[in-house]
Short mmCIF file of C-alpha atoms and ligand atoms in Angstrom, two decimals:
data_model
loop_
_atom_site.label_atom_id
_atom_site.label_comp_id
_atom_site.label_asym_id
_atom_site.label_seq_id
_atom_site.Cartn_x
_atom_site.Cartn_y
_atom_site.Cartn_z
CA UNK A 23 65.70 1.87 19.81
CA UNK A 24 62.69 -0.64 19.81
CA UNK A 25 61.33 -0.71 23.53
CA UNK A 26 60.95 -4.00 24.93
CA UNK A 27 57.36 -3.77 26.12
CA UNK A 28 54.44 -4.75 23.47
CA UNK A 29 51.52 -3.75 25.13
CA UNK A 30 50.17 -0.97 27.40
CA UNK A 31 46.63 -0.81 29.14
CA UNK A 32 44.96 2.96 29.35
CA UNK A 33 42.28 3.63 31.81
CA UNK A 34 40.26 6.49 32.62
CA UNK A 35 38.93 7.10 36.16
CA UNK A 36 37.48 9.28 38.69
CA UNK A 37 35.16 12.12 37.67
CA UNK A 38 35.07 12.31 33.91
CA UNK A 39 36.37 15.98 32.62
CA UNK A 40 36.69 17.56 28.82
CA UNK A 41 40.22 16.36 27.21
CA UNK A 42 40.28 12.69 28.45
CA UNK A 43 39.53 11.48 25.25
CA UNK A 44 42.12 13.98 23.54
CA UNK A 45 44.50 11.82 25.96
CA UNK A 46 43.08 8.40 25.27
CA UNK A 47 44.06 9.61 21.48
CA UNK A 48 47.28 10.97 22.14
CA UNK A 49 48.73 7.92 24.04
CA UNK A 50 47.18 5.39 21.53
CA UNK A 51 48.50 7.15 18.50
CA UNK A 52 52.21 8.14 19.94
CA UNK A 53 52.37 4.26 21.05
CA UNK A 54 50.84 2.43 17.97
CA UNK A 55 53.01 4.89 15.54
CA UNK A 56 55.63 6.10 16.98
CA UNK A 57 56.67 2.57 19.50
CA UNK A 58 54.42 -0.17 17.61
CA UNK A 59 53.36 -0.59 21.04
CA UNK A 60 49.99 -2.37 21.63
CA UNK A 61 47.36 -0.50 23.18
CA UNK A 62 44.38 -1.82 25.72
CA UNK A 63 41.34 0.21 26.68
CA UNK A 64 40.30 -0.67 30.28
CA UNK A 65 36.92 -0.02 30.77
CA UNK A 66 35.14 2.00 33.56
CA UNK A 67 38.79 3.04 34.99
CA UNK A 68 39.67 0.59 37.91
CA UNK A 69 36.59 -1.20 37.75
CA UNK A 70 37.60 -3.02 34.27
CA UNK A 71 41.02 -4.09 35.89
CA UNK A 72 39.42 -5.47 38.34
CA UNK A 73 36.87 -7.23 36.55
CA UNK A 74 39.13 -7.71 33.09
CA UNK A 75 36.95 -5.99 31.03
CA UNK A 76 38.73 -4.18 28.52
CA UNK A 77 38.81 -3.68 24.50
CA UNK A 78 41.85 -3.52 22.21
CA UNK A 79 42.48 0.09 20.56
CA UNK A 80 43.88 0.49 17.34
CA UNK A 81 44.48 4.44 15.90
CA UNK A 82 41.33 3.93 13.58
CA UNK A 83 39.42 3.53 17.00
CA UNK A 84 40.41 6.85 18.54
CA UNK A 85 40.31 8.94 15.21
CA UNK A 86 37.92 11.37 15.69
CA UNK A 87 37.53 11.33 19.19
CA UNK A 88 39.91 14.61 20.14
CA UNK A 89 36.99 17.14 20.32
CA UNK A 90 34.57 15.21 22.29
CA UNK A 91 33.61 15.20 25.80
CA UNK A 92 34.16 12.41 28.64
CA UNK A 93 35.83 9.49 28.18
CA UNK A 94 35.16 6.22 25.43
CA UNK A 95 36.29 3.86 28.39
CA UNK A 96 34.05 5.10 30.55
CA UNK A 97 35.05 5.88 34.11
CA UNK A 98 34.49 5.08 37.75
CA UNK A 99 34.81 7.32 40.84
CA UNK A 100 34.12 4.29 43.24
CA UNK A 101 36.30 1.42 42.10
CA UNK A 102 39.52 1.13 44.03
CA UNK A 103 41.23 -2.33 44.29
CA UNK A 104 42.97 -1.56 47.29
CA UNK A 105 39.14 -1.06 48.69
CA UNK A 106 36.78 -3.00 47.06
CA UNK A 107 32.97 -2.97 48.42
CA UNK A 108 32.06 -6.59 48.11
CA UNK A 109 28.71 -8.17 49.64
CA UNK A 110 29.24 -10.75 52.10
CA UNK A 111 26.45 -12.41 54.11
CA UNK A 112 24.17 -10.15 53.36
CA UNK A 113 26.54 -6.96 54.40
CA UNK A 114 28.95 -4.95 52.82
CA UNK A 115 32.42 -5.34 53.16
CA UNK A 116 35.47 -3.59 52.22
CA UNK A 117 38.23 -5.89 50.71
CA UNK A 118 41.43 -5.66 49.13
CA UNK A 119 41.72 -7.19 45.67
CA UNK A 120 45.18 -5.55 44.82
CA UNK A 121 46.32 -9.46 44.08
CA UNK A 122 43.45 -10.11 41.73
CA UNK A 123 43.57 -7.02 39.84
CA UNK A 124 47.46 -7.45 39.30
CA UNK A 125 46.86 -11.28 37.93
CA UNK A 126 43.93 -9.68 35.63
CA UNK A 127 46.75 -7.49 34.55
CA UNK A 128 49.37 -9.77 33.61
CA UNK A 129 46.51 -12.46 32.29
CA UNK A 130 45.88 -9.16 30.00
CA UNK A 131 49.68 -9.11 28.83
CA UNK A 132 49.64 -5.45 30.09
CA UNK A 133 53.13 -4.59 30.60
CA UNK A 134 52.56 -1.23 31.81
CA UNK A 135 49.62 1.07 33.03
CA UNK A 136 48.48 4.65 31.63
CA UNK A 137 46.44 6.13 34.51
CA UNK A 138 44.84 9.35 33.57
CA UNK A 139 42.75 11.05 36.51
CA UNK A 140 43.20 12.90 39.61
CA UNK A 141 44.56 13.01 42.80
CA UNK A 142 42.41 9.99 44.18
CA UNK A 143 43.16 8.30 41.07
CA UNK A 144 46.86 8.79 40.67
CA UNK A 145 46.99 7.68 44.59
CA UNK A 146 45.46 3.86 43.11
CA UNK A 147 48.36 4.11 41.01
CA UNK A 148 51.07 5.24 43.09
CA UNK A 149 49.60 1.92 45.24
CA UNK A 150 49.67 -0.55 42.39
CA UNK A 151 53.49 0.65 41.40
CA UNK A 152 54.65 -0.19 45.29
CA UNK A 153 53.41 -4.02 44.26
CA UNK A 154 55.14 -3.86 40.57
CA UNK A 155 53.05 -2.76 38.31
CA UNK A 156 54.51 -0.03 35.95
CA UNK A 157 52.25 3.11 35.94
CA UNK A 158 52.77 6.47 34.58
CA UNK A 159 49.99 9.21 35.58
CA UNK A 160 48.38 11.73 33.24
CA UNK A 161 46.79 14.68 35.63
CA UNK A 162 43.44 15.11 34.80
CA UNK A 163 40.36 17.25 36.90
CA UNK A 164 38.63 20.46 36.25
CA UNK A 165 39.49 21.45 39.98
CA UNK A 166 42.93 22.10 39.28
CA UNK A 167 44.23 20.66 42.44
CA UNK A 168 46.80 18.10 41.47
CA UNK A 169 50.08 19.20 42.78
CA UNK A 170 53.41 19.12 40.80
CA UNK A 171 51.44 20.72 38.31
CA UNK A 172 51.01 24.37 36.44
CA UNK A 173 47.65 22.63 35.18
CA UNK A 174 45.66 20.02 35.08
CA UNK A 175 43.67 19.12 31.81
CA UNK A 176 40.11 19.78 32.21
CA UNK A 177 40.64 22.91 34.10
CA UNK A 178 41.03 25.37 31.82
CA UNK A 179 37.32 24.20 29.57
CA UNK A 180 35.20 24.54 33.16
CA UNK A 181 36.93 27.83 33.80
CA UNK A 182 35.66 29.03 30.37
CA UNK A 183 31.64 27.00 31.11
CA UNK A 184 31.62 29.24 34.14
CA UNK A 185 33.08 32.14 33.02
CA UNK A 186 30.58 32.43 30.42
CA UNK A 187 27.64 32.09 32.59
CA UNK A 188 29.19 34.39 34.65
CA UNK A 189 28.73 36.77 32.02
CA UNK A 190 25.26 35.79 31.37
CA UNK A 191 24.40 36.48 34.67
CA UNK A 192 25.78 39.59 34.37
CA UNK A 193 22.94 41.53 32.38
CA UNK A 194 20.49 40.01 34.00
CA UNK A 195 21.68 41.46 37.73
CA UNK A 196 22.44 44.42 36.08
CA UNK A 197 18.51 44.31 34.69
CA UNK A 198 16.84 43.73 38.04
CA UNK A 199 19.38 45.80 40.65
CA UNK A 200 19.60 42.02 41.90
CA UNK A 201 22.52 40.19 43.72
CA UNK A 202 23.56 37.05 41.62
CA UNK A 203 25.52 34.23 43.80
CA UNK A 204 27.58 31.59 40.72
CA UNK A 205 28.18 28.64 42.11
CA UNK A 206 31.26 26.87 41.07
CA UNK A 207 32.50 23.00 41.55
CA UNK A 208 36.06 22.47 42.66
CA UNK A 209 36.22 20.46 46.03
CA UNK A 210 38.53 22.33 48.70
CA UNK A 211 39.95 23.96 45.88
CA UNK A 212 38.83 27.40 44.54
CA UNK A 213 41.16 27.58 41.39
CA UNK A 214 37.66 27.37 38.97
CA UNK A 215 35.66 30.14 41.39
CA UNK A 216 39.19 31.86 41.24
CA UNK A 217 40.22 32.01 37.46
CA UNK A 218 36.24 32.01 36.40
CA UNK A 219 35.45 35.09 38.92
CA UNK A 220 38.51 37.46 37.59
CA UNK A 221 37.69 36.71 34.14
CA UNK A 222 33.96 37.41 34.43
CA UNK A 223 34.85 40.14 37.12
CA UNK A 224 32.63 38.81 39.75
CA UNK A 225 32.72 41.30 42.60
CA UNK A 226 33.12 39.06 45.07
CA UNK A 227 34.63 35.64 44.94
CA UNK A 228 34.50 33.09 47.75
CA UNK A 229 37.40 30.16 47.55
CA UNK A 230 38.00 27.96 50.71
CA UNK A 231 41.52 29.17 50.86
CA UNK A 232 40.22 32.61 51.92
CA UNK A 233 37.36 32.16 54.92
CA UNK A 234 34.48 34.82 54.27
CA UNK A 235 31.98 36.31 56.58
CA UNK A 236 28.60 37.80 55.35
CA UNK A 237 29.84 41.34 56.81
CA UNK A 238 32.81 41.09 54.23
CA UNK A 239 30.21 40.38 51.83
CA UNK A 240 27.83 43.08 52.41
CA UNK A 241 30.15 45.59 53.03
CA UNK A 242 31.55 45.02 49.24
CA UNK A 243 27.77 45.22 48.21
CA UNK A 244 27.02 48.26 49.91
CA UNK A 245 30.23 50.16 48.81
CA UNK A 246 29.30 49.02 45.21
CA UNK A 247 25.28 50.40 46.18
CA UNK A 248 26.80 53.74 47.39
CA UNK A 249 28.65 53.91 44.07
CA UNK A 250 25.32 53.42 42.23
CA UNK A 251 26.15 50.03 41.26
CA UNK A 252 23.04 48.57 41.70
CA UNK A 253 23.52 45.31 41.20
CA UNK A 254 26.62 42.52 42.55
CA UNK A 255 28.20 39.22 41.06
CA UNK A 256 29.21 36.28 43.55
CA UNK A 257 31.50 34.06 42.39
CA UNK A 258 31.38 30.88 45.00
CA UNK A 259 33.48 27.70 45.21
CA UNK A 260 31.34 24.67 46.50
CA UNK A 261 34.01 24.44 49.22
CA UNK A 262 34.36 27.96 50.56
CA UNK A 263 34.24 28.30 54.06
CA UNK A 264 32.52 30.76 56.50
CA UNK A 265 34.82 31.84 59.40
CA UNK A 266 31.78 31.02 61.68
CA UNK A 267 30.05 28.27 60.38
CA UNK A 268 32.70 26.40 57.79
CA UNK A 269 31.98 24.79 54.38
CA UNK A 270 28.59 23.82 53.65
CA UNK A 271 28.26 19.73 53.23
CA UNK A 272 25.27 18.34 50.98
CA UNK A 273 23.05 15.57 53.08
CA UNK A 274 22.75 13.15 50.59
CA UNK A 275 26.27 11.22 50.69
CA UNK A 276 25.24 7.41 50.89
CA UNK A 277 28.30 5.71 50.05
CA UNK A 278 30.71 5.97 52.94
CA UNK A 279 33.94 5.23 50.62
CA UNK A 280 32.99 8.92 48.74
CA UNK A 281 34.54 11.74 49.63
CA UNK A 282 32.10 14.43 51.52
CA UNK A 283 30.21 15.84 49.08
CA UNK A 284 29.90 19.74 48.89
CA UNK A 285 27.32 21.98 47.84
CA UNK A 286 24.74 24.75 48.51
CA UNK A 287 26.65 27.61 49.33
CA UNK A 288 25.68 29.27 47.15
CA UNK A 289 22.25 29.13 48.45
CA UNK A 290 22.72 30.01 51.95
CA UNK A 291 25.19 32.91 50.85
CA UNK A 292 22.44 34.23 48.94
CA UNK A 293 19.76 33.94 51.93
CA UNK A 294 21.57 35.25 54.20
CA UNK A 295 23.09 38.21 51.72
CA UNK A 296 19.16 39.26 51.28
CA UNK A 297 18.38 38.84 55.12
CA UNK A 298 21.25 41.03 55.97
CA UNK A 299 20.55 43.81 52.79
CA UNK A 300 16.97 43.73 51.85
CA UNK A 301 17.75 42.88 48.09
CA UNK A 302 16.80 40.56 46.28
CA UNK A 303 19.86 37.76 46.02
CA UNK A 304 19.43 34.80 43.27
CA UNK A 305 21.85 31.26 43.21
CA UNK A 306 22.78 29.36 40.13
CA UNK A 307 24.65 26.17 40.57
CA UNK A 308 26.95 25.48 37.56
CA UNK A 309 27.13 21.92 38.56
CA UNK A 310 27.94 18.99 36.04
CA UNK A 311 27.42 21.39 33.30
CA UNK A 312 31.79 22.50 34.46
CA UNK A 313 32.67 18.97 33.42
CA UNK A 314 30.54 18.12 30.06
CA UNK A 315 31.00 19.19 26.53
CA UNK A 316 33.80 19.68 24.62
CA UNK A 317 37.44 20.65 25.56
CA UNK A 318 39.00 24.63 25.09
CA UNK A 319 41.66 24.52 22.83
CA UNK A 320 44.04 24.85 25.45
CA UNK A 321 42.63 21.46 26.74
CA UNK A 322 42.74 19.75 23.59
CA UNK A 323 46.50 20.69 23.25
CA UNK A 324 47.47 20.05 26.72
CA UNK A 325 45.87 16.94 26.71
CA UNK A 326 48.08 15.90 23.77
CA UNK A 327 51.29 16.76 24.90
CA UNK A 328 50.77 15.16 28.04
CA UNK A 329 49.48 11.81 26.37
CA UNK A 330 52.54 12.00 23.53
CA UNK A 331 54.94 12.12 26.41
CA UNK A 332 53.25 9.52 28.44
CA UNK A 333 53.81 7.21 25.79
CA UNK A 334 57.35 8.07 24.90
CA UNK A 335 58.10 7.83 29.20
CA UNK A 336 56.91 4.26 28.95
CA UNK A 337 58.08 3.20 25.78
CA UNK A 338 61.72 4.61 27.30
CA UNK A 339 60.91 2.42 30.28
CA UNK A 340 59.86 5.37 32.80
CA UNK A 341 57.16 4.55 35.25
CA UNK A 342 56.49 5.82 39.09
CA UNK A 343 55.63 9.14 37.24
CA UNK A 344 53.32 11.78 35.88
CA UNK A 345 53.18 14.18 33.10
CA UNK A 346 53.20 17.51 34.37
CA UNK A 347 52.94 21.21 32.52
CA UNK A 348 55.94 23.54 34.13
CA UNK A 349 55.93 26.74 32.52
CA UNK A 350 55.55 25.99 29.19
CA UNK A 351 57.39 22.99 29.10
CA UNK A 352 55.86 19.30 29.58
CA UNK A 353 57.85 17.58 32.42
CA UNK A 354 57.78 13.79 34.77
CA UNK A 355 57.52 13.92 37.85
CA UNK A 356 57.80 11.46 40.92
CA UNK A 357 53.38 10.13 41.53
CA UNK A 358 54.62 10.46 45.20
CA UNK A 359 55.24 14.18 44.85
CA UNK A 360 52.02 14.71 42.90
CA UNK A 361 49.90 13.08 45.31
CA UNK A 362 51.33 14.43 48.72
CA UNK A 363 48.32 16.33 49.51
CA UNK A 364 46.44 19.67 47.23
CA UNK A 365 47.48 22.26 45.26
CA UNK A 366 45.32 25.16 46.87
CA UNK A 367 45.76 28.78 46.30
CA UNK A 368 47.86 30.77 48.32
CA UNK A 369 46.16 33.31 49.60
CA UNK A 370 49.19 35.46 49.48
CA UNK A 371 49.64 35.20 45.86
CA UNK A 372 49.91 37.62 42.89
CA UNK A 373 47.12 36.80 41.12
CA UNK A 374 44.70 36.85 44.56
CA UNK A 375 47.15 40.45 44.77
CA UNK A 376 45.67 41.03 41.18
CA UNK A 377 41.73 40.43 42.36
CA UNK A 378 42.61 42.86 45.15
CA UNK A 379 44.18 45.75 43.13
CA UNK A 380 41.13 45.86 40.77
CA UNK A 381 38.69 45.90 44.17
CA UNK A 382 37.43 42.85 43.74
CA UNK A 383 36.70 41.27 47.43
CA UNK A 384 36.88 38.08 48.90
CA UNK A 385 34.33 38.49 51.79
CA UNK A 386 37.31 38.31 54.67
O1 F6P B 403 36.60 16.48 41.23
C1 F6P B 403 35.75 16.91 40.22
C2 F6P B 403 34.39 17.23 40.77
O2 F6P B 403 33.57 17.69 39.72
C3 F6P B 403 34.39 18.23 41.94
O3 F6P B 403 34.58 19.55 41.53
C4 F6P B 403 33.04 17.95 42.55
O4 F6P B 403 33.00 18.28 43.92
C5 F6P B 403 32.91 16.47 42.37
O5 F6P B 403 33.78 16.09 41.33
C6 F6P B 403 31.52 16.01 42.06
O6 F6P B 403 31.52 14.64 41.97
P1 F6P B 403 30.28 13.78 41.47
O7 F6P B 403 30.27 13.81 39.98
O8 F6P B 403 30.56 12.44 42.02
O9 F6P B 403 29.06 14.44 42.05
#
């Protein structure tokens, strides 16, 4: 059956992450092909809506573009039009431009809106659909903390970035009888220092689920020194938490609307590792290098299936949902359920169970 819409806008927003363009591709293609659908690129994610800047896509324009890191529409991590930062006798001002954003919309002929980002993101959209707009979310972010959700896209390629430096730092520990702190992104979420640290077998991993104190720590290091391991691998999330002190919160946050930015954990766990041991302790912060580059194969497939059924949802005349991964199987489910707070690990689970059994510690 022909659907009844003609053309869908596609944006990209919050941080950028491997596999957004594999979605951009996979909802442009399944919609021009499969619905004869009509296709608009919004540019810098809710930025372009609000400013109606946008491009039309045709499949020629998204050939090509599966393997390649972040996003051809470019993204934003600032824009929201429920809270836009406008300058108003000489100060800055927070104002809601919902209204415009929805005319720029219709004046657009966009019938219905492909959102594909994260939590902050898909909480925009859920917005937009309580004043009418048609949305249907695709969950995108390395961190992995989207609920409603086996996966996110993204996730799986920064797991493999930092499990391979993991390994890197590896033999060089090993070479200097050093102790190596890894740094990992992931907000309050420590599904990347999680997944990376059992697959590189980091010794000790540090997630904000799980509240360390440098005691845990050392005693792990000094179990592995009386076993003649010379040498220990810290796998940190950006967000883990000290029982004493709590997370550690980088000073340079100048744009209020941001969420608190985290980082240097890493750092002080290493400092205060060597104060407490005598050896040597080393940091490497993974940073931006989790997000760039192109997607795992895992991604790249992922990122497909949820873009193919994003575009047969809306061409069906679905909307008020996300694409989700459930077992193996690629589901919608209600934005409200997706965005009602993080997924974070339980510390109870089988695969923290798993870490345990093979004596890898978690500094509590
Ligand atoms: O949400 C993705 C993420 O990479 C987090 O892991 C990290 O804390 C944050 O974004 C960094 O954001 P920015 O690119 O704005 O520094």
């Amino acid at each position: 059956m022909a659907s009844s819409i003609k053309r869908v806008g596609v944006l990209t927003a919050g941080g950028d992450c491997p596999g957004l363009n594999a979605v951009i591709r996979a909802v442009t293609k399944s919609l021009i092909k499969m619905h004869n659908i009509e296709v608009v690129g919004i540019k810098d994610g809710f930025l372009g809506l609000i400013e109606k800047r946008a491009q039309m896509l045709s499949a020629n324009d998204v050939s090509g573009i599966l393997t390649q890191g972040g996003t051809i529409l470019g993204t934003s991590n600032k824009a929201n039009p429920f809270k836009c930062l406008v300058e108003k006798d000489g100060r800055t001002v927070v104002e809601d431009r919902s209204d415009a954003t929805l005319e720029n919309a219709e004046k657009m002929g966009i019938e219905a809106l492909v959102t594909i980002g994260g939590d902050g993101t898909q909480s925009i959209a859920l917005d937009l659909a309580k004043k009418g707009l048609r949305v249907l979310g695709v969950p995108k972010t390395i961190d992995n903390d989207l609920r409603e959700t086996d996966f996110t896209f993204g996730h799986d390629t920064a797991v493999q970035i930092a499990t391979e430096a993991i390994d890197r730092i590896h033999t060089t520990a090993m070479s200097h009888h050093r102790v190596m702190v890894i740094e990992t992104m992931g907000r309050n979420a420590g599904w990347i220092a999680l997944n990376a640290g059992i697959a590189g077998g980091g010794d000790i991993i540090l997630v904000p689920e799980i509240p360390y104190t440098i005691e845990g720590i050392c005693k792990k290091i000094e179990a592995r020194l009386a076993d003649g391991r010379l040498f220990s691998i810290i796998v940190a999330a950006e967000g883990a938490r000290s029982l004493e002190g709590g997370q550690v919160i980088k000073e340079r946050v100048n744009d209020p609307s941001m969420p608190i930015r985290l980082g240097g954990v890493g750092g002080k766990v290493a400092d205060d590792v060597e104060d407490a041991t005598g050896i040597e302790s080393r940091v490497t912060v993974l940073g931006h290098l989790q997000r760039g580059g192109t997607p795992t194969a895992f991604d790249r497939i992922l990122a497909t299936r949820f873009g193919a059924l994003a575009a047969d949802l809306i061409a069906r005349g679905e909307h008020g949902k996300m694409v989700a991964l459930k077992g193996n199987e690629i589901v919608a489910v209600p934005l409200e359920a997706a965005v009602a707070g993080p997924k974070l690990i339980d510390p109870d689970s089988s695969i923290i169970r798993a870490a345990r059994d093979v004596g890898t510690s978690f500094g509590d």
